[in-house]
Coordinates of C-alpha atoms in Angstrom, one line a residue:
X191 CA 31.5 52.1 -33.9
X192 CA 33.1 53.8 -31.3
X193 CA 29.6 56.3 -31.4
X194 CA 27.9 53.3 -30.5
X195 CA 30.0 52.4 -27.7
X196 CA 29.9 55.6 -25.9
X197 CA 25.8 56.0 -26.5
X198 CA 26.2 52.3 -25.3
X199 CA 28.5 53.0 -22.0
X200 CA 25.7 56.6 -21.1
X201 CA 22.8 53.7 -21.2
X202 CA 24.9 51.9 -18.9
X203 CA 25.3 54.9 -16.3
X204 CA 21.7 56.0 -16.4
X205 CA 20.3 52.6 -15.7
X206 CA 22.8 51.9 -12.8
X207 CA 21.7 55.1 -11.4
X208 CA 18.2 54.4 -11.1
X209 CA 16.9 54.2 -7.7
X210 CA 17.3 50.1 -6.7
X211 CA 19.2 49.3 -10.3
X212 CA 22.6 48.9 -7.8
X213 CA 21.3 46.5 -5.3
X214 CA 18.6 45.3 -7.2
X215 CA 14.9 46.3 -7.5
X216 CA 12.5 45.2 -4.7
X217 CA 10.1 42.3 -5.7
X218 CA 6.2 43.5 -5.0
X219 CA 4.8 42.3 -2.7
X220 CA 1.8 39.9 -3.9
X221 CA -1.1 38.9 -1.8
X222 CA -3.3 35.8 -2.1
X223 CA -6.8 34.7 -0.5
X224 CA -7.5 31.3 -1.0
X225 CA -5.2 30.6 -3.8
X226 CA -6.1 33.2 -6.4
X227 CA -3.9 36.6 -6.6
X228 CA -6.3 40.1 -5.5
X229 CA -5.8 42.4 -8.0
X230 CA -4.5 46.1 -6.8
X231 CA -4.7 49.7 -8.6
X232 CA -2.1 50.7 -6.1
X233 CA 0.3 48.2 -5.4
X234 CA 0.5 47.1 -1.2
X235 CA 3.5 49.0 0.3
X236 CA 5.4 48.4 3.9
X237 CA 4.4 51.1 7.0
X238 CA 6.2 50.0 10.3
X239 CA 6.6 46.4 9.3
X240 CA 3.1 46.3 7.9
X241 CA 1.7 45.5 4.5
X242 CA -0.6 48.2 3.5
X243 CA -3.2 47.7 1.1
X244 CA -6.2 49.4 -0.9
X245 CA -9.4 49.6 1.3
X246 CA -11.8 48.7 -0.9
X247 CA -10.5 45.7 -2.9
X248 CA -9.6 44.4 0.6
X249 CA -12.5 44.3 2.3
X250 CA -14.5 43.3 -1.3
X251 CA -12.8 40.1 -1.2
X252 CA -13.2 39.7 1.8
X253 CA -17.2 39.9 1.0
X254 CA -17.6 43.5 3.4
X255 CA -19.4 46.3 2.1
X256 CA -17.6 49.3 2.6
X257 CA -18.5 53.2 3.4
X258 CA -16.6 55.4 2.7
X259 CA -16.6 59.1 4.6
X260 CA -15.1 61.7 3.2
X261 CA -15.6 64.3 5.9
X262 CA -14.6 62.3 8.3
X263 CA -12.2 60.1 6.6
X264 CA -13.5 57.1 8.5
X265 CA -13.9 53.5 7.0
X266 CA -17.4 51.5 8.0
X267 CA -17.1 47.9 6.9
X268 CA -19.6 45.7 7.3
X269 CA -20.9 42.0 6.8
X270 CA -23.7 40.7 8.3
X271 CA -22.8 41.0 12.6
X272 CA -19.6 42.0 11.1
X273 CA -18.1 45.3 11.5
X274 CA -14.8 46.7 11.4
X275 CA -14.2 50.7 11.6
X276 CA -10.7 52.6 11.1
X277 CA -10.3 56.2 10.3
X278 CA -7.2 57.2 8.3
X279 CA -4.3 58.9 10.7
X280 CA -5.6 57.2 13.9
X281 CA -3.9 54.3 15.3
X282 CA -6.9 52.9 17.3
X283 CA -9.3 50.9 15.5
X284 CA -12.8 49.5 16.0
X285 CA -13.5 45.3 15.5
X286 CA -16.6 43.2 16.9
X287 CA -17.2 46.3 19.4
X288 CA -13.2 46.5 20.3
X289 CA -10.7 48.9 20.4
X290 CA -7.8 47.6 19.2
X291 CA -4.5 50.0 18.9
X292 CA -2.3 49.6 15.2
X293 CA 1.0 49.6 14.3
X294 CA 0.2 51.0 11.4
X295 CA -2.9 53.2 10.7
X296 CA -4.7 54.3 7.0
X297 CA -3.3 56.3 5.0
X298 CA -4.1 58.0 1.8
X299 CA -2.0 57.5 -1.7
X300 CA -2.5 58.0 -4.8
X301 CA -6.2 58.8 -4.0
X302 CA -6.6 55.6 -2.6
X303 CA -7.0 54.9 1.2
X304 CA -4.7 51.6 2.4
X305 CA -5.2 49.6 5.3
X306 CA -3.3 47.6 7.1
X307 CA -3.8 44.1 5.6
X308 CA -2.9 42.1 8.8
X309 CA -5.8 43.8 11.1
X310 CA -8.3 43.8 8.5
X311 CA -8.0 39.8 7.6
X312 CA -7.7 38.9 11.2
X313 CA -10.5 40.6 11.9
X314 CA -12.9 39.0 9.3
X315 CA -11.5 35.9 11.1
X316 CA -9.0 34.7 8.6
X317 CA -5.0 33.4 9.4
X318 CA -2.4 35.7 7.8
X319 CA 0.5 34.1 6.4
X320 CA 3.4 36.0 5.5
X321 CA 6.3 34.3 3.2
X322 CA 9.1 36.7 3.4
X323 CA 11.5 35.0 1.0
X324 CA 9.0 35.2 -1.7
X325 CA 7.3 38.7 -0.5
X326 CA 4.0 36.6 -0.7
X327 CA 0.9 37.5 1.9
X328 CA -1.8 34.0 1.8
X329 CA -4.8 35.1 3.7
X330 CA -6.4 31.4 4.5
X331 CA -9.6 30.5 6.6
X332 CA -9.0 30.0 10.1
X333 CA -9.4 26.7 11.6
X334 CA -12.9 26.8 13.5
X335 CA -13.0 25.3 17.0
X336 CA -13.9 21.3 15.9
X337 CA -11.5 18.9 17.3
X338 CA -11.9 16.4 14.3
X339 CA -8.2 15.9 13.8
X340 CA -6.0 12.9 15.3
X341 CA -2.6 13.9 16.3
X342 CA -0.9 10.1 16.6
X343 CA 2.4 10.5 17.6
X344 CA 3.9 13.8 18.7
X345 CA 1.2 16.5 20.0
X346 CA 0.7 17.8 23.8
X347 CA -2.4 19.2 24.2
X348 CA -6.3 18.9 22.9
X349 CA -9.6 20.6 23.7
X350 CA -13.4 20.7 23.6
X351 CA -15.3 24.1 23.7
X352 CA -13.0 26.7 25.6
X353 CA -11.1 24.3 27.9
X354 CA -7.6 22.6 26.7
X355 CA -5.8 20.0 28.4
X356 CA -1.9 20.4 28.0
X357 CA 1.0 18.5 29.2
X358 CA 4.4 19.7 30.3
X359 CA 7.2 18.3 32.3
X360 CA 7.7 19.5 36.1
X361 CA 10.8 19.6 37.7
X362 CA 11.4 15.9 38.4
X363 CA 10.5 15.5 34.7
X364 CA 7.5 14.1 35.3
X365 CA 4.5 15.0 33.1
X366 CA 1.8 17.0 34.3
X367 CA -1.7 17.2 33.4
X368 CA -3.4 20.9 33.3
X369 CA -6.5 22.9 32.2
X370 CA -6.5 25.7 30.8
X371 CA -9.0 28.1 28.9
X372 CA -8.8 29.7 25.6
X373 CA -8.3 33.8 27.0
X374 CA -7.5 32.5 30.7
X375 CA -4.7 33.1 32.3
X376 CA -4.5 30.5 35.0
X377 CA -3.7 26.5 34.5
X378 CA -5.2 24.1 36.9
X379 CA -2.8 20.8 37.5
X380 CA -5.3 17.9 37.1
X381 CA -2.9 14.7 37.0
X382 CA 0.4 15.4 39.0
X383 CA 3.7 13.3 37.4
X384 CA 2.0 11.5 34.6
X385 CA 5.3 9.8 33.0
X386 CA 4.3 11.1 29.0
X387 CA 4.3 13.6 27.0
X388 CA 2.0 13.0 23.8
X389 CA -1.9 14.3 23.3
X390 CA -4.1 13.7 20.3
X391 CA -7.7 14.7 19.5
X392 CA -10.1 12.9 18.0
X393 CA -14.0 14.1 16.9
X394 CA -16.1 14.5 19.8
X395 CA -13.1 13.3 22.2
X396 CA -9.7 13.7 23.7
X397 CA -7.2 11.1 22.7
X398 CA -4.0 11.2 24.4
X399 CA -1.2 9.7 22.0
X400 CA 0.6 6.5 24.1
X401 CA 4.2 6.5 25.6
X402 CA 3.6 5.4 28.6
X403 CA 0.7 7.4 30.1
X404 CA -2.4 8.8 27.3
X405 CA -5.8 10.1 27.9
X406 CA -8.1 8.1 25.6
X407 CA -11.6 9.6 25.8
X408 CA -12.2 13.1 27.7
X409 CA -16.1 13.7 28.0
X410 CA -18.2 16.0 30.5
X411 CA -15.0 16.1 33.2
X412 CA -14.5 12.2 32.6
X413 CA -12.0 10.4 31.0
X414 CA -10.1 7.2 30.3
X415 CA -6.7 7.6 31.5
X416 CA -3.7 4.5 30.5
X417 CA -0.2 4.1 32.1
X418 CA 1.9 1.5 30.6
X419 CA -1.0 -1.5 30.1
X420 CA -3.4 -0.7 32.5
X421 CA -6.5 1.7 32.5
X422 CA -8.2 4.4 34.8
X423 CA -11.3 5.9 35.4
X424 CA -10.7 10.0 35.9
X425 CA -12.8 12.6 36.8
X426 CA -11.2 15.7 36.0
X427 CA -13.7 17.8 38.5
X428 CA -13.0 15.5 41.8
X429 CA -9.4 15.1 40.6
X430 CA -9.3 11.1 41.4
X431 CA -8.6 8.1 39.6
X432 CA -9.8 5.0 39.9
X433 CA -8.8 1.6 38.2
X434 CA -10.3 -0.3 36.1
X435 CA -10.9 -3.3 34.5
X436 CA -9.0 -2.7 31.4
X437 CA -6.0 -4.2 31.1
X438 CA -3.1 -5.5 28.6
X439 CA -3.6 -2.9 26.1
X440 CA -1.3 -0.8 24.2
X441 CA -1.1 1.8 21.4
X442 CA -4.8 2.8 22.7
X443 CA -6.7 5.0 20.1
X444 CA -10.3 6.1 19.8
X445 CA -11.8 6.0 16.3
X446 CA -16.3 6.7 16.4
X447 CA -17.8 4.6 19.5
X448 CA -14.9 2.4 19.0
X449 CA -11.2 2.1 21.6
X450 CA -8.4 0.7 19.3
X451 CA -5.5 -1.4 21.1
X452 CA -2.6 -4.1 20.7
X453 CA -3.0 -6.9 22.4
X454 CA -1.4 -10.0 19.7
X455 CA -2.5 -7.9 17.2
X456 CA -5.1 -5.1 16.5
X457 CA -8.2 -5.2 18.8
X458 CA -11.1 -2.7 18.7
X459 CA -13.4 -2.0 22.0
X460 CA -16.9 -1.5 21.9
X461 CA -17.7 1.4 24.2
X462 CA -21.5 1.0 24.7
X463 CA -21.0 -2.3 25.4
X464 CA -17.6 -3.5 26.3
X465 CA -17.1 -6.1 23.7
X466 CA -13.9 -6.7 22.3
X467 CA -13.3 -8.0 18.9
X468 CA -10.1 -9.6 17.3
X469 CA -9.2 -7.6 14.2
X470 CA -5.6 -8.8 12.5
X471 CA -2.5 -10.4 13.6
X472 CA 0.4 -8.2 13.5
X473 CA 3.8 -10.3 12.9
X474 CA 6.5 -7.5 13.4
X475 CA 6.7 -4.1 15.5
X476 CA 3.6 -2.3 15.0
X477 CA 4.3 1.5 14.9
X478 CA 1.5 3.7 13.4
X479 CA -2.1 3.2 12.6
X480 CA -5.6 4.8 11.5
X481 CA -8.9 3.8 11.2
X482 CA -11.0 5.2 8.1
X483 CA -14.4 3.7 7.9
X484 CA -13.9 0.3 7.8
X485 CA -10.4 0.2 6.8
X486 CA -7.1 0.3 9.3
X487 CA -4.3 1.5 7.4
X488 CA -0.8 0.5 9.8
X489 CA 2.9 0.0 9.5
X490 CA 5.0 -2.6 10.7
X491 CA 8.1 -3.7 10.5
X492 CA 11.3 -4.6 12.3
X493 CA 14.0 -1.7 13.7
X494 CA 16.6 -0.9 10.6
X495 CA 14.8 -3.1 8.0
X496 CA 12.0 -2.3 5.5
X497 CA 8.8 -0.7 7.0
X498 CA 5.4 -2.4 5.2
X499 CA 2.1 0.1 5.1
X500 CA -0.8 -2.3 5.5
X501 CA -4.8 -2.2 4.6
X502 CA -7.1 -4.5 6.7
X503 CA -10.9 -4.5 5.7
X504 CA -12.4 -4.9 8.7
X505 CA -15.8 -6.3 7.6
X506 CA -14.2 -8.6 5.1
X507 CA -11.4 -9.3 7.3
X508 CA -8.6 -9.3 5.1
X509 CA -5.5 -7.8 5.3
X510 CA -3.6 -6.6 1.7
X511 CA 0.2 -4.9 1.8
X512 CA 0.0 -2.1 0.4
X513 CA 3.8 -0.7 -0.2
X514 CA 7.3 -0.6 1.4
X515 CA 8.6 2.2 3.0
X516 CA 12.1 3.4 3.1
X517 CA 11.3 4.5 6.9
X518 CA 8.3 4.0 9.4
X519 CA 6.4 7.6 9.6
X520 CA 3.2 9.2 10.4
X521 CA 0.0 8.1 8.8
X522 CA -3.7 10.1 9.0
X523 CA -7.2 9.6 7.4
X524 CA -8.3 12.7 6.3
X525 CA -12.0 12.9 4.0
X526 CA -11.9 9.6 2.6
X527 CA -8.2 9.5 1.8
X528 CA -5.0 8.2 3.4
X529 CA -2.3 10.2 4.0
X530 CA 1.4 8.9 4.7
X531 CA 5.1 10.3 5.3
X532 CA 8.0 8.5 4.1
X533 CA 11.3 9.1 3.4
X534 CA 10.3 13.1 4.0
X535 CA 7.9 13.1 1.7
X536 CA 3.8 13.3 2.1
X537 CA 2.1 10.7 0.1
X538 CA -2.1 10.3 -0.2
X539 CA -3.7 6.9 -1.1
X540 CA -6.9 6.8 -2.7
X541 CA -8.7 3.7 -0.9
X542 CA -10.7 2.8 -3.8
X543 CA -8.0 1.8 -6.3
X544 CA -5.2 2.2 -3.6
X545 CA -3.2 4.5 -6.2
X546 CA -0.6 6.3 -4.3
X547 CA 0.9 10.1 -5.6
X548 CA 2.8 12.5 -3.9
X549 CA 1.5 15.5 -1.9
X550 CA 4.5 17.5 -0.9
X551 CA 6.2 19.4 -3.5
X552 CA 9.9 18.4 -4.7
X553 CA 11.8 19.7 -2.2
X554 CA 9.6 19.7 0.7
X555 CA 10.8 17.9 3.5
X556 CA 8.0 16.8 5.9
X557 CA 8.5 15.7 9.4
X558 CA 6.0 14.7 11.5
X559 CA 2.3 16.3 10.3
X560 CA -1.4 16.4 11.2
X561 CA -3.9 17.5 8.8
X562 CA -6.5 20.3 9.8
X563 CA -9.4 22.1 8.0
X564 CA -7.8 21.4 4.6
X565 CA -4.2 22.4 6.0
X566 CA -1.1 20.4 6.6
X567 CA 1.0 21.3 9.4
X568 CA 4.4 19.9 9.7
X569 CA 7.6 19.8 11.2
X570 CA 10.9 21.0 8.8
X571 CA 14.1 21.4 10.2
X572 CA 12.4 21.1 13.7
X573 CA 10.1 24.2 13.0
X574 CA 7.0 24.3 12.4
X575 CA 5.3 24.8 8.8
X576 CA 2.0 24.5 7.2
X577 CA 1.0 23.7 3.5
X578 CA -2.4 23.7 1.7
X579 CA -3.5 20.8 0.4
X580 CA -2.3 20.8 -2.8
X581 CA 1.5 22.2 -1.6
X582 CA 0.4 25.2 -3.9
X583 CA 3.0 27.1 -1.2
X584 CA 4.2 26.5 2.4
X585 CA 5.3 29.0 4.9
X586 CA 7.3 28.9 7.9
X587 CA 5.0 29.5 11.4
X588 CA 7.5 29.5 14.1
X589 CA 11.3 30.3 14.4
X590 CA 11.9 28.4 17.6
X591 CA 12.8 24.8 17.4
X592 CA 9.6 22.7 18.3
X593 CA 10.3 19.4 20.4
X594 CA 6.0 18.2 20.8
X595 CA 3.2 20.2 19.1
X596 CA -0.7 19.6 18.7
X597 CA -2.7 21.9 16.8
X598 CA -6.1 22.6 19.0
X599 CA -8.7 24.4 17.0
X600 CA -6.6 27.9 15.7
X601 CA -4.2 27.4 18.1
X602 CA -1.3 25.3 18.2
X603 CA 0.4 24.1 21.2
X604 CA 3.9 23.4 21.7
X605 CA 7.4 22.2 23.5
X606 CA 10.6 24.3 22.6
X607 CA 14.3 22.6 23.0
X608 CA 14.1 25.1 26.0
X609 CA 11.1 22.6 27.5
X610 CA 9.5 25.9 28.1
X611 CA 5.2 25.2 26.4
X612 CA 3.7 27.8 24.5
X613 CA 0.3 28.9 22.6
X614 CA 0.0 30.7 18.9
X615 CA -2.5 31.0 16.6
X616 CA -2.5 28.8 13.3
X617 CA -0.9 31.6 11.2
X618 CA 2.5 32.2 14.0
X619 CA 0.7 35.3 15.6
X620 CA -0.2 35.8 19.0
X621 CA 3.0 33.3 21.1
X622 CA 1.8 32.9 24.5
X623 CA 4.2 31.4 27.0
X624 CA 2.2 29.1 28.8
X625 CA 4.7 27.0 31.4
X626 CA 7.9 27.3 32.6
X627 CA 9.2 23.9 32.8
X628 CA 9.1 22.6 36.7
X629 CA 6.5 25.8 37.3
X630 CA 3.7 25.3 38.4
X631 CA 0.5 28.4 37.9
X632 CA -2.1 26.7 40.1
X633 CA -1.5 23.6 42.5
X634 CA -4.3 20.6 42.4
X635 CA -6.2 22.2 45.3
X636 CA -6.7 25.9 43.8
X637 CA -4.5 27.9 45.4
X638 CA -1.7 29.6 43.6
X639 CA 2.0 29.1 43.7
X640 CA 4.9 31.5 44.7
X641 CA 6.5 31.2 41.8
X642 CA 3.6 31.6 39.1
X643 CA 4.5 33.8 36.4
X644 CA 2.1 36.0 34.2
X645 CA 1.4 34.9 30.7
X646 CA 4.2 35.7 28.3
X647 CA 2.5 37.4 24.9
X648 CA 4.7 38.4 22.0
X649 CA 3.4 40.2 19.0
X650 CA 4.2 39.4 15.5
X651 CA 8.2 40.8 15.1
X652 CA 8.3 43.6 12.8
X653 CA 10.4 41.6 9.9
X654 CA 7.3 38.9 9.9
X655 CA 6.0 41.7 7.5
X656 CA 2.0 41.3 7.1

């Protein structure tokens, strides 16, 4: 017995000195594209914050055909216009014809050359998300540059092509209007003191959320442009405004050729011809709607009693109830289905059966979201998230505390509790400071201000391994 226990008590020592057995062994790292795990012969290490992995699989998956030279050491990957060159011990690398310097360059191990993961993925054009409490790496598609979502409620800024209109607050708290361009680094005021703050997209369009001033439609350097209950004519290129004959609208939206409004309950606007039509009667508070085909899914209620979520076919004209809600929340149609928040939770609705089942995975909280490009991006704890579809995973984007956000193409745009507006990719790379709140970069007629400060870029910190 007492053999045993001293054979037992040496196991003990050996294993506790193991390198790691004290503070306990390092999870690998894990890295997934599109939901399924890439298998590695050498497993993905860390070089100056950066996740380093085999060449070959890499690039494979990511569908690049790869030469390899030996003399040289030099890496050729290419798919179709597609090419991406690093050589292993040199920090500068080659993608789309650009130099571009690395934290981390190749190296060789265990007869295998490893790359660093981040540059190579971004450079195929795909986000790079890194969960660090997990050791995960999810290499997603990036959004492309369609403005098909609608932001309803919370959002501040929206785009078609290369241009982006964003709002932010000027010193008398006012809000601003400016144009910007994706790679600029000038904003052009084009509305001075617009009292709002909310900006939604819709296909095709710009659609400006309501609080008290929204852009509706924003086509060839025109746009619809409501404060409070009346409507103006803008064009962004002269820089005027010009009533209307719109007026007594609210909660204006822009679904297809059709402008959305309250007047004593849901209207729509033809805008080829300027017909209005009647839709349903709403007999509480209405606070969010979408249109899907030829269904408006809304909810209504009254403050601090039950919230109702509402179908109305509008060619049949009938309206159905479709559930109460602990709390009144966003609402989105996104390919045929309905999605809802409530309670901090993401519900979808199937409209044909109406059967309702949770999104979000137990434990998720969700705040506040906008569905893009098969991604869900949401508010937790006032920072930003996003989520596939399925809530497979969900990663944190941002560390700063996000007051208004729109997600424009693969950018997002967004208000910090600092009221300071900034610009990052889909993924939490690339945070440009935008605005200063009460700065202006460029005044109405062109010419600069004293006070303009240069864009603000930070890199990805070191600890947002990836």
């Amino acid at each position: 017995m007492k053999r045993f226990q001293a054979l037992l008590l040496i196991a003990v020592m050996i294993i506790t000195m193991l390198p790691g057995a004290a503070a306990g062994q390092e999870k690998g790292i894990e890295v997934y594209f599109k939901g399924s795990q890439i298998s590695f012969d050498v497993a993905p290490s860390i070089t100056n914050g950066r996740t380093m992995v085999p060449m070959r699989a890499i690039f494979e998956t990511l569908g690049y055909i790869v030469d390899w030279d030996g003399s040289t050491e030099a890496i050729t990957a290419q798919k179709g216009d597609s090419s991406i060159m690093l050589t292993v011990g040199s920090s500068t690398a080659s993608a789309g014809g650009k130099n571009i310097t690395l934290d981390a360059p190749p190296v060789i191990d265990n007869g295998r050359v490893l790359v660093p993961l981040r540059f190579v993925s971004e450079s195929a054009g795909y986000d790079v998300l890194w969960d660090g409490d997990n050791r995960k790496v999810y290499i997603e598609p990036r959004n492309p540059d369609e403005y098909d979502s609608v932001q309803e409620d919370v959002s501040i800024a929206a785009g078609v092509g290369d241009s982006v209109l964003y709002l932010d607050y000027d010193k008398d708290y006012k809000t601003d209007i400016y144009l910007t361009k994706f790679g600029g680094n000038t904003s052009v005021k084009i509305i001075d003191g617009a009292e709002a703050y909310n900006v939604s997209t819709a296909k095709g369009t710009m659609l400006f959320a309501p609080h008290l001033y929204n852009i509706l439609r924003y086509e060839d350097g025109k746009a619809y442009v409501s404060s409070a209950d009346v409507t103006y004519d803008v064009d962004l290129k002269a820089k005027s405004k010009e009533i209307t004959q719109y007026s007594g609208m609210w909660g204006q939206k822009i679904f297809g050729n059709y402008m959305y409004y309250e007047k004593d309950g849901l209207c729509r606007r033809d805008l080829s011809t300027g017909k209005d039509e009647d839709l349903c009667s709403i007999d509480k508070i209405l606070y969010q709607y979408t249109v899907s085909g030829d269904m408006i899914y809304y909810t209504e209620g009254m403050l601090e009693k039950d919230t109702y979520l509402y179908q109305y076919d509008i060619k049949n004209k009938q309206k159905k109830m479709i559930t109460v809600l602990k709390e009144q929340g966003g609402v989105q149609a996104y390919k045929g289905y309905m999605y809802f928040e409530d309670g901090g939770k993401l519900f979808r609705l199937d409209p044909k059966d109406n059967g309702i089942m949770q999104v979000s995975a137990e434990g998720a909280t969700v705040s506040i979201f906008e569905i893009l490009n098969d991604t869900i991006f949401y508010k937790y704890k006032n920072q930003l998230n996003r989520a596939p579809l399925d809530f497979s995973y969900a990663v944190k984007i941002s560390d700063q505390n996000v007051y208004s956000w729109s997600v424009v193409g693969n950018h997002i745009f967004y208000d910090n509790d600092e009221e300071k507006t900034f610009m990052m990719r889909t993924d939490g790379s690339e945070n440009v400071m935008l605005r200063k709140s009460g700065r202006s970069y460029v005044e109405p007629d062109g010419s600069p201000v004293d006070d303009m400060p240069g864009l603000e870029v930070s890199k990805q910190p070191e600890q947002d391994i990836g």
